[in-house]
Amino acid sequence: MKGLGIILLLSVALTAPALELDITINFAGRPIQDVDARGDTEYMNPDSLLLMGGLKASWAEGEIFDVRDMPVIWDKKRNHLRFRMESDSLLVYLGEESGLPQRGKFKLDQPFRLVGPGILVKLDQGRYFFEGNELKLFLPGSAWKRGARGFMMAAFVGVITLILLLNGRKTRRRIEEERGPTRKPRRP
């Protein structure tokens, strides 16, 4: 009986329609070291570039994104790359284990590979999210590089606030000294 259940489960898994996935690799705070665009390129808007033949990108830490013969969208403002693929043509290698992409959220603490026809994504660490029809990969990045503008603005506001507080105290002391001691008139 157990063997029949496993056979039925496998047949359902094999006959199930392939899920079309939106695959995104996010590299905020990690500038690309080398870029090789393939095929025609077209700006979709000032911040997004459509690369019709794919893209090969690498980072200084050894991560690689290589997609051939399929369109890739490069959002330069948000620092992410996106393409579409069928889930049954992808394999995930995590350390020594391999299989189809797993649903869930994982921290990548060992070598990770996403492999398919014309696809290689290689990471050594980062994060992995697979929910619905979206698979997202995040390269680890520097919090300072990602939020440098926010840190700078917070520091600027903090310095201005400190200056205003110090000036306010000095002004208050000066006014109190100029006024001198005041007495209230007595009531008869």
mmCIF file with all atom_site columns, C-alpha atoms in Angstrom, residues 38 53-56 66-70 117-119:
data_model
loop_
_atom_site.group_PDB
_atom_site.id
_atom_site.type_symbol
_atom_site.label_atom_id
_atom_site.label_alt_id
_atom_site.label_comp_id
_atom_site.label_asym_id
_atom_site.label_entity_id
_atom_site.label_seq_id
_atom_site.pdbx_PDB_ins_code
_atom_site.Cartn_x
_atom_site.Cartn_y
_atom_site.Cartn_z
_atom_site.occupancy
_atom_site.B_iso_or_equiv
_atom_site.pdbx_formal_charge
_atom_site.auth_seq_id
_atom_site.auth_comp_id
_atom_site.auth_asym_id
_atom_site.auth_atom_id
_atom_site.pdbx_PDB_model_num
ATOM 1  C CA . ARG A 1 38  ? 24.052 39.631 -24.387 1.00 0.00 ? 38  ARG A CA 1
ATOM 2  C CA . GLY A 1 53  ? 19.804 37.834 -24.789 1.00 0.00 ? 53  GLY A CA 1
ATOM 3  C CA . GLY A 1 54  ? 20.597 37.598 -21.100 1.00 0.00 ? 54  GLY A CA 1
ATOM 4  C CA . LEU A 1 55  ? 23.315 38.884 -18.828 1.00 0.00 ? 55  LEU A CA 1
ATOM 5  C CA . LYS A 1 56  ? 26.430 37.676 -17.068 1.00 0.00 ? 56  LYS A CA 1
ATOM 6  C CA . ASP A 1 66  ? 24.635 34.062 -15.763 1.00 0.00 ? 66  ASP A CA 1
ATOM 7  C CA . VAL A 1 67  ? 21.471 33.839 -17.896 1.00 0.00 ? 67  VAL A CA 1
ATOM 8  C CA . ARG A 1 68  ? 21.698 33.081 -21.623 1.00 0.00 ? 68  ARG A CA 1
ATOM 9  C CA . ASP A 1 69  ? 19.131 33.325 -24.418 1.00 0.00 ? 69  ASP A CA 1
ATOM 10 C CA . MET A 1 70  ? 16.291 34.751 -22.331 1.00 0.00 ? 70  MET A CA 1
ATOM 11 C CA . PRO A 1 117 ? 18.995 25.446 -19.195 1.00 0.00 ? 117 PRO A CA 1
ATOM 12 C CA . GLY A 1 118 ? 21.105 28.549 -19.849 1.00 0.00 ? 118 GLY A CA 1
ATOM 13 C CA . ILE A 1 119 ? 21.075 29.576 -16.154 1.00 0.00 ? 119 ILE A CA 1
#
